[in-house]
Amino acid sequence: MKKLLASTCLMFGLFGGASIASAAECGSVTIASMNWQSAEVLSNLDKIILNAGYGCSAEITVGDTVPTITSMAEKGQPDIAPEAWIDLLPDVVKKGTDEGRIVKVGSPLPDGGVQGWWIPKYLAEAHPDIKTIPDVLKHPELFPDPEDSKKGAVFNGPQGWGGTVVTSQLYKAFGAEKAGFTLVDTGSAAGLDGSIAKAYERKEGWVGYYWAPTALLGKYAMVKLQPGVPEDAAEWKRCNTVADCPDPKPNAWPVDHVVTLVAKSFSEKAGSDVMGYLSKRSWSNDTVNKLMAWMTDNQASGEDGAKHFLKDNKDVWTKWVSPEAAKKIEASL
């Protein structure tokens, strides 16, 4: 009995030591939360799972696509960008991976991210001839500028978004200014969403940048415009994604590869369990749309959304984590 007791104590001691070692390996973690809904809820989901399931000390830091990915590529901070739309900054990402500061770890959105210029479905149905960006630019009167109804308007995202850079470049490339359109800086994600909501309430014309998956496109039916030109990957990389490139050409917006970026320094200390979770953690656009719709309807924060997902989708997230971590995460909710 004494031998059995001693063996049991030793076994618990070894497991306890392993748990402490795992937590020590993970340590402090900074997770970038981009200022759009799907990225916000995913960063909170990672925080809960890493802290409760793997003993990390994770904190969220607010970021945007361009500054966050650039900082990771140049400085190795923050530690994790859960939802990085890397096609918006191909050279920066390549430099960071080539120089060993960042690694790509799985994809949170295997369906890919869809970006582009959109118009309301009711307007597309009323004007079936408008299918492409050049088609829109023939009709500034259908997309009035709120400050000058004699001109059309293309609504852009806030500064700091990669999509804002591309929209500005496509605005120049397609000759939108010459066609009588102004480029409207909406100032924030809320401002961009508000401009769509306002147009819908008044059944007015609207054209501008947006992306999927999002709750808003589930609430307001929108139609993505075709570019009217073939995709040119080399030109996209050379100029369409570069803010100060002076001669952008019309181009097709590719379906974006969305990955989780991890600082190499963190990947080397985090341990196989944590890195295994980050590589497995992914959800469909449909799952994300439904979750974001719930968040919008309930005015829920990213943390609220993450907890709601964990409570209602055990069959999904338990496949991402170890059985031991799953028990700890459930107990924390």
CSV table of C-alpha atoms in Angstrom, one decimal:
chain,number,residue,atom,x,y,z
A,1,MET,CA,0.0,0.0,0.0
A,2,LYS,CA,2.8,2.4,0.9
A,3,LYS,CA,4.5,1.6,-2.4
A,4,LEU,CA,1.2,2.2,-4.2
A,5,LEU,CA,0.6,5.5,-2.4
A,6,ALA,CA,4.2,6.6,-3.2
A,7,SER,CA,3.7,5.7,-6.9
A,8,THR,CA,0.4,7.5,-7.0
A,9,CYS,CA,1.9,10.6,-5.4
A,10,LEU,CA,4.8,10.4,-7.8
A,11,MET,CA,2.5,10.1,-10.8
A,12,PHE,CA,0.4,13.1,-9.7
A,13,GLY,CA,3.6,15.0,-9.1
A,14,LEU,CA,4.8,14.3,-12.6
A,15,PHE,CA,1.4,15.3,-14.2
A,16,GLY,CA,1.3,18.4,-12.1
A,17,GLY,CA,4.8,19.3,-13.1
A,18,ALA,CA,4.0,18.7,-16.7
A,19,SER,CA,1.0,21.0,-16.4
A,20,ILE,CA,3.1,23.7,-14.8
A,21,ALA,CA,5.7,23.3,-17.4
A,22,SER,CA,3.1,23.6,-20.2
A,23,ALA,CA,1.8,26.8,-18.6
A,24,ALA,CA,5.4,28.1,-18.2
A,25,GLU,CA,6.1,27.3,-21.9
A,26,CYS,CA,3.0,29.2,-23.0
A,27,GLY,CA,3.5,32.1,-20.7
A,28,SER,CA,2.3,35.6,-21.6
A,29,VAL,CA,0.6,35.9,-24.9
A,30,THR,CA,-0.5,39.0,-26.9
A,31,ILE,CA,-3.4,38.4,-29.3
A,32,ALA,CA,-4.3,41.0,-31.9
A,33,SER,CA,-8.0,41.8,-32.2
A,34,MET,CA,-8.7,43.5,-35.5
A,35,ASN,CA,-11.6,46.0,-35.5
A,36,TRP,CA,-14.1,43.8,-37.4
A,37,GLN,CA,-16.6,41.4,-35.8
A,38,SER,CA,-15.3,38.0,-37.0
A,39,ALA,CA,-11.7,38.9,-35.9
A,40,GLU,CA,-12.9,40.3,-32.6
A,41,VAL,CA,-14.8,37.2,-31.6
A,42,LEU,CA,-12.0,34.9,-32.8
A,43,SER,CA,-9.4,36.7,-30.7
A,44,ASN,CA,-11.6,36.4,-27.6
A,45,LEU,CA,-12.2,32.7,-28.4
A,46,ASP,CA,-8.4,32.2,-28.6
A,47,LYS,CA,-8.0,34.1,-25.3
A,48,ILE,CA,-10.5,31.9,-23.4
A,49,ILE,CA,-9.2,28.6,-24.8
A,50,LEU,CA,-5.5,29.4,-24.3
A,51,ASN,CA,-6.1,30.7,-20.8
A,52,ALA,CA,-8.6,28.1,-19.5
A,53,GLY,CA,-7.4,25.1,-21.6
A,54,TYR,CA,-3.7,25.6,-21.7
A,55,GLY,CA,-2.7,27.7,-18.7
A,56,CYS,CA,-1.5,30.7,-20.8
A,57,SER,CA,-1.7,34.3,-19.7
A,58,ALA,CA,-3.2,35.7,-22.8
A,59,GLU,CA,-4.3,39.3,-23.3
A,60,ILE,CA,-5.9,41.1,-26.2
A,61,THR,CA,-4.3,44.1,-28.0
A,62,VAL,CA,-6.3,46.1,-30.5
A,63,GLY,CA,-4.9,46.2,-34.0
A,64,ASP,CA,-5.6,46.6,-37.7
A,65,THR,CA,-4.4,44.6,-40.7
A,66,VAL,CA,-1.6,46.8,-41.9
A,67,PRO,CA,0.0,47.9,-38.6
A,68,THR,CA,-0.4,44.5,-36.9
A,69,ILE,CA,1.0,42.4,-39.7
A,70,THR,CA,3.8,44.9,-40.3
A,71,SER,CA,4.7,44.9,-36.6
A,72,MET,CA,4.8,41.1,-36.5
A,73,ALA,CA,6.9,40.8,-39.6
A,74,GLU,CA,9.4,43.4,-38.4
A,75,LYS,CA,9.4,43.0,-34.6
A,76,GLY,CA,7.7,39.7,-33.9
A,77,GLN,CA,4.9,41.4,-31.9
A,78,PRO,CA,2.1,40.8,-31.1
A,79,ASP,CA,2.4,37.0,-30.7
A,80,ILE,CA,-0.8,36.0,-32.6
A,81,ALA,CA,-2.9,37.5,-35.3
A,82,PRO,CA,-5.9,35.0,-35.3
A,83,GLU,CA,-7.5,36.3,-38.6
A,84,ALA,CA,-4.8,37.7,-40.9
A,85,TRP,CA,-5.9,38.5,-44.4
A,86,ILE,CA,-2.4,38.0,-45.8
A,87,ASP,CA,-3.1,38.7,-49.5
A,88,LEU,CA,-3.5,42.3,-48.7
A,89,LEU,CA,0.2,42.6,-47.7
A,90,PRO,CA,2.0,39.9,-49.7
A,91,ASP,CA,5.4,41.4,-49.6
A,92,VAL,CA,5.3,42.2,-45.9
A,93,VAL,CA,4.2,38.6,-45.1
A,94,LYS,CA,6.8,37.1,-47.3
A,95,LYS,CA,9.6,39.2,-45.8
A,96,GLY,CA,8.5,38.3,-42.3
A,97,THR,CA,8.4,34.5,-43.0
A,98,ASP,CA,11.6,34.6,-45.0
A,99,GLU,CA,13.4,36.3,-42.2
A,100,GLY,CA,12.0,33.9,-39.6
A,101,ARG,CA,9.9,36.3,-37.6
A,102,ILE,CA,6.4,34.9,-38.3
A,103,VAL,CA,4.9,31.6,-39.3
A,104,LYS,CA,1.6,30.7,-40.9
A,105,VAL,CA,-0.5,28.3,-38.8
A,106,GLY,CA,-3.6,26.9,-40.4
A,107,SER,CA,-6.6,28.9,-41.6
A,108,PRO,CA,-9.5,30.1,-39.4
A,109,LEU,CA,-11.6,30.6,-42.5
A,110,PRO,CA,-10.9,27.7,-44.9
A,111,ASP,CA,-13.7,29.0,-47.2
A,112,GLY,CA,-11.5,32.1,-47.8
A,113,GLY,CA,-12.4,35.7,-47.4
A,114,VAL,CA,-14.4,37.5,-50.1
A,115,GLN,CA,-13.7,41.2,-50.6
A,116,GLY,CA,-14.8,43.7,-53.2
A,117,TRP,CA,-17.2,46.4,-54.2
A,118,TRP,CA,-20.9,45.7,-53.5
A,119,ILE,CA,-24.3,47.3,-54.3
A,120,PRO,CA,-27.7,46.6,-52.7
A,121,LYS,CA,-29.6,43.7,-54.1
A,122,TYR,CA,-32.7,45.9,-54.7
A,123,LEU,CA,-30.7,48.2,-56.9
A,124,ALA,CA,-29.1,45.3,-58.8
A,125,GLU,CA,-32.6,43.9,-59.4
A,126,ALA,CA,-33.9,47.3,-60.6
A,127,HIS,CA,-30.9,47.7,-62.9
A,128,PRO,CA,-30.0,44.3,-64.2
A,129,ASP,CA,-27.5,45.9,-66.7
A,130,ILE,CA,-25.3,46.9,-63.7
A,131,LYS,CA,-23.0,43.9,-63.1
A,132,THR,CA,-19.5,45.2,-63.1
A,133,ILE,CA,-17.5,48.1,-61.7
A,134,PRO,CA,-17.4,49.8,-65.1
A,135,ASP,CA,-21.2,49.5,-65.3
A,136,VAL,CA,-21.5,51.3,-62.0
A,137,LEU,CA,-19.2,54.1,-63.1
A,138,LYS,CA,-21.5,54.9,-66.0
A,139,HIS,CA,-24.3,55.9,-63.6
A,140,PRO,CA,-23.1,58.3,-60.9
A,141,GLU,CA,-26.7,59.5,-60.6
A,142,LEU,CA,-27.7,56.1,-59.1
A,143,PHE,CA,-25.1,56.3,-56.3
A,144,PRO,CA,-25.3,59.9,-55.0
A,145,ASP,CA,-22.6,61.4,-52.9
A,146,PRO,CA,-24.3,62.5,-49.5
A,147,GLU,CA,-22.4,65.8,-49.7
A,148,ASP,CA,-23.0,66.5,-53.4
A,149,SER,CA,-25.9,64.8,-55.2
A,150,LYS,CA,-24.4,65.9,-58.5
A,151,LYS,CA,-21.7,63.3,-58.0
A,152,GLY,CA,-21.6,59.6,-57.3
A,153,ALA,CA,-19.8,58.2,-54.3
A,154,VAL,CA,-17.7,55.1,-53.6
A,155,PHE,CA,-17.7,54.3,-49.9
A,156,ASN,CA,-14.3,53.2,-48.5
A,157,GLY,CA,-13.3,51.5,-45.2
A,158,PRO,CA,-11.3,53.2,-42.4
A,159,GLN,CA,-7.6,53.9,-42.5
A,160,GLY,CA,-5.5,51.0,-41.4
A,161,TRP,CA,-7.4,48.4,-43.4
A,162,GLY,CA,-5.7,46.6,-46.3
A,163,GLY,CA,-9.1,46.7,-48.1
A,164,THR,CA,-9.1,50.5,-47.8
A,165,VAL,CA,-5.7,50.7,-49.6
A,166,VAL,CA,-7.0,48.4,-52.4
A,167,THR,CA,-10.2,50.3,-52.8
A,168,SER,CA,-8.3,53.6,-53.1
A,169,GLN,CA,-6.1,52.1,-55.8
A,170,LEU,CA,-9.0,50.6,-57.7
A,171,TYR,CA,-10.8,54.0,-57.5
A,172,LYS,CA,-7.8,55.4,-59.4
A,173,ALA,CA,-7.3,52.5,-61.7
A,174,PHE,CA,-10.9,52.4,-63.0
A,175,GLY,CA,-11.0,56.2,-63.4
A,176,ALA,CA,-13.8,56.8,-60.9
A,177,GLU,CA,-13.0,60.4,-60.3
A,178,LYS,CA,-13.1,61.2,-64.0
A,179,ALA,CA,-16.5,59.3,-64.1
A,180,GLY,CA,-17.9,61.8,-61.6
A,181,PHE,CA,-17.4,59.8,-58.3
A,182,THR,CA,-15.8,60.9,-55.1
A,183,LEU,CA,-14.1,58.5,-52.6
A,184,VAL,CA,-15.8,58.7,-49.2
A,185,ASP,CA,-13.7,58.0,-46.1
A,186,THR,CA,-16.3,56.4,-43.7
A,187,GLY,CA,-13.8,56.8,-40.8
A,188,SER,CA,-14.6,53.6,-39.0
A,189,ALA,CA,-16.1,50.2,-39.3
A,190,ALA,CA,-19.3,51.6,-37.7
A,191,GLY,CA,-19.3,54.4,-40.2
A,192,LEU,CA,-19.0,52.0,-43.1
A,193,ASP,CA,-21.8,49.8,-41.7
A,194,GLY,CA,-23.9,52.9,-41.0
A,195,SER,CA,-23.7,54.1,-44.6
A,196,ILE,CA,-25.1,50.8,-45.8
A,197,ALA,CA,-27.9,50.7,-43.2
A,198,LYS,CA,-28.8,54.3,-44.1
A,199,ALA,CA,-29.0,53.5,-47.8
A,200,TYR,CA,-31.1,50.5,-47.2
A,201,GLU,CA,-33.6,52.4,-45.0
A,202,ARG,CA,-34.0,55.0,-47.7
A,203,LYS,CA,-33.7,52.5,-50.6
A,204,GLU,CA,-31.0,54.6,-52.1
A,205,GLY,CA,-28.0,53.7,-54.2
A,206,TRP,CA,-24.8,52.6,-52.5
A,207,VAL,CA,-21.5,51.3,-53.8
A,208,GLY,CA,-18.4,50.6,-51.9
A,209,TYR,CA,-16.0,48.2,-50.1
A,210,TYR,CA,-17.2,45.3,-48.0
A,211,TRP,CA,-16.3,41.7,-47.3
A,212,ALA,CA,-17.6,38.3,-46.3
A,213,PRO,CA,-18.2,36.6,-43.9
A,214,THR,CA,-20.1,39.3,-42.0
A,215,ALA,CA,-23.3,39.6,-40.1
A,216,LEU,CA,-24.2,42.8,-42.0
A,217,LEU,CA,-24.3,41.0,-45.3
A,218,GLY,CA,-26.7,38.5,-43.7
A,219,LYS,CA,-28.9,41.4,-42.6
A,220,TYR,CA,-28.7,43.5,-45.8
A,221,ALA,CA,-28.7,41.6,-49.0
A,222,MET,CA,-25.9,42.9,-51.2
A,223,VAL,CA,-24.5,41.9,-54.6
A,224,LYS,CA,-20.8,41.8,-55.3
A,225,LEU,CA,-19.8,43.6,-58.5
A,226,GLN,CA,-17.7,41.7,-61.0
A,227,PRO,CA,-14.5,43.6,-61.9
A,228,GLY,CA,-15.0,43.4,-65.7
A,229,VAL,CA,-11.3,42.5,-66.1
A,230,PRO,CA,-9.4,39.3,-65.6
A,231,GLU,CA,-7.3,38.7,-62.4
A,232,ASP,CA,-3.7,39.7,-62.7
A,233,ALA,CA,-1.8,38.4,-59.7
A,234,ALA,CA,1.5,40.1,-60.6
A,235,GLU,CA,-0.2,43.4,-61.0
A,236,TRP,CA,-2.1,43.0,-57.8
A,237,LYS,CA,1.1,42.4,-55.9
A,238,ARG,CA,3.0,45.2,-57.7
A,239,CYS,CA,0.5,48.0,-57.3
A,240,ASN,CA,-3.1,47.3,-56.3
A,241,THR,CA,-2.0,46.5,-52.7
A,242,VAL,CA,0.6,49.3,-52.5
A,243,ALA,CA,-0.7,52.6,-51.2
A,244,ASP,CA,1.8,54.9,-52.9
A,245,CYS,CA,2.0,53.0,-56.2
A,246,PRO,CA,1.3,55.8,-58.8
A,247,ASP,CA,-0.1,53.7,-61.7
A,248,PRO,CA,-2.6,51.0,-60.6
A,249,LYS,CA,-4.4,49.0,-63.3
A,250,PRO,CA,-7.9,47.7,-63.2
A,251,ASN,CA,-7.9,44.3,-61.6
A,252,ALA,CA,-10.0,41.5,-60.1
A,253,TRP,CA,-10.1,41.1,-56.4
A,254,PRO,CA,-9.0,37.6,-55.6
A,255,VAL,CA,-10.5,35.4,-52.9
A,256,ASP,CA,-8.3,36.0,-49.9
A,257,HIS,CA,-6.3,33.5,-48.0
A,258,VAL,CA,-7.0,34.0,-44.4
A,259,VAL,CA,-4.5,32.5,-42.0
A,260,THR,CA,-3.4,32.6,-38.4
A,261,LEU,CA,0.0,34.3,-38.1
A,262,VAL,CA,2.1,33.5,-35.1
A,263,ALA,CA,5.4,35.1,-34.1
A,264,LYS,CA,8.2,32.6,-34.5
A,265,SER,CA,9.5,33.4,-31.1
A,266,PHE,CA,6.2,32.4,-29.5
A,267,SER,CA,5.8,29.3,-31.7
A,268,GLU,CA,9.1,28.0,-30.4
A,269,LYS,CA,8.1,28.4,-26.7
A,270,ALA,CA,4.4,27.7,-26.8
A,271,GLY,CA,4.5,23.9,-26.9
A,272,SER,CA,2.9,21.4,-29.2
A,273,ASP,CA,-0.5,21.4,-27.6
A,274,VAL,CA,-1.0,25.2,-28.1
A,275,MET,CA,0.4,25.2,-31.6
A,276,GLY,CA,-1.8,22.1,-32.4
A,277,TYR,CA,-4.9,24.0,-31.3
A,278,LEU,CA,-4.0,27.1,-33.4
A,279,SER,CA,-3.4,24.9,-36.5
A,280,LYS,CA,-6.7,23.0,-36.1
A,281,ARG,CA,-9.0,25.9,-35.1
A,282,SER,CA,-11.1,26.8,-38.1
A,283,TRP,CA,-14.8,27.4,-38.8
A,284,SER,CA,-16.9,27.8,-41.9
A,285,ASN,CA,-18.2,31.1,-43.2
A,286,ASP,CA,-21.7,30.0,-42.5
A,287,THR,CA,-20.9,29.3,-38.8
A,288,VAL,CA,-19.3,32.7,-38.5
A,289,ASN,CA,-22.2,34.5,-40.2
A,290,LYS,CA,-24.7,32.9,-37.8
A,291,LEU,CA,-22.5,33.7,-34.8
A,292,MET,CA,-22.1,37.3,-35.9
A,293,ALA,CA,-25.8,37.7,-36.5
A,294,TRP,CA,-26.4,36.5,-33.0
A,295,MET,CA,-23.9,39.0,-31.7
A,296,THR,CA,-25.5,41.9,-33.7
A,297,ASP,CA,-29.0,41.0,-32.6
A,298,ASN,CA,-27.9,40.8,-28.9
A,299,GLN,CA,-25.4,43.7,-29.0
A,300,ALA,CA,-22.9,41.2,-27.8
A,301,SER,CA,-19.2,41.9,-27.4
A,302,GLY,CA,-16.5,39.7,-28.8
A,303,GLU,CA,-16.1,38.0,-25.4
A,304,ASP,CA,-19.9,37.4,-25.2
A,305,GLY,CA,-19.8,35.9,-28.7
A,306,ALA,CA,-16.9,33.6,-27.9
A,307,LYS,CA,-18.7,32.3,-24.8
A,308,HIS,CA,-21.9,31.8,-26.7
A,309,PHE,CA,-20.1,29.8,-29.4
A,310,LEU,CA,-18.3,27.6,-26.8
A,311,LYS,CA,-21.6,26.8,-25.0
A,312,ASP,CA,-23.6,26.1,-28.2
A,313,ASN,CA,-21.0,24.4,-30.4
A,314,LYS,CA,-19.2,21.9,-28.3
A,315,ASP,CA,-19.2,19.4,-31.3
A,316,VAL,CA,-17.1,21.9,-33.3
A,317,TRP,CA,-14.5,23.3,-30.9
A,318,THR,CA,-13.8,20.1,-28.9
A,319,LYS,CA,-12.2,18.8,-32.1
A,320,TRP,CA,-9.6,21.5,-31.9
A,321,VAL,CA,-8.3,20.8,-28.4
A,322,SER,CA,-7.2,17.9,-26.2
A,323,PRO,CA,-9.7,16.1,-24.0
A,324,GLU,CA,-8.0,17.5,-20.9
A,325,ALA,CA,-8.2,21.1,-22.3
A,326,ALA,CA,-11.9,20.6,-23.3
A,327,LYS,CA,-12.8,19.7,-19.7
A,328,LYS,CA,-11.0,22.8,-18.3
A,329,ILE,CA,-12.6,25.1,-20.9
A,330,GLU,CA,-16.1,23.7,-20.1
A,331,ALA,CA,-15.6,24.2,-16.4
A,332,SER,CA,-14.6,27.9,-17.0
A,333,LEU,CA,-17.8,28.8,-18.8
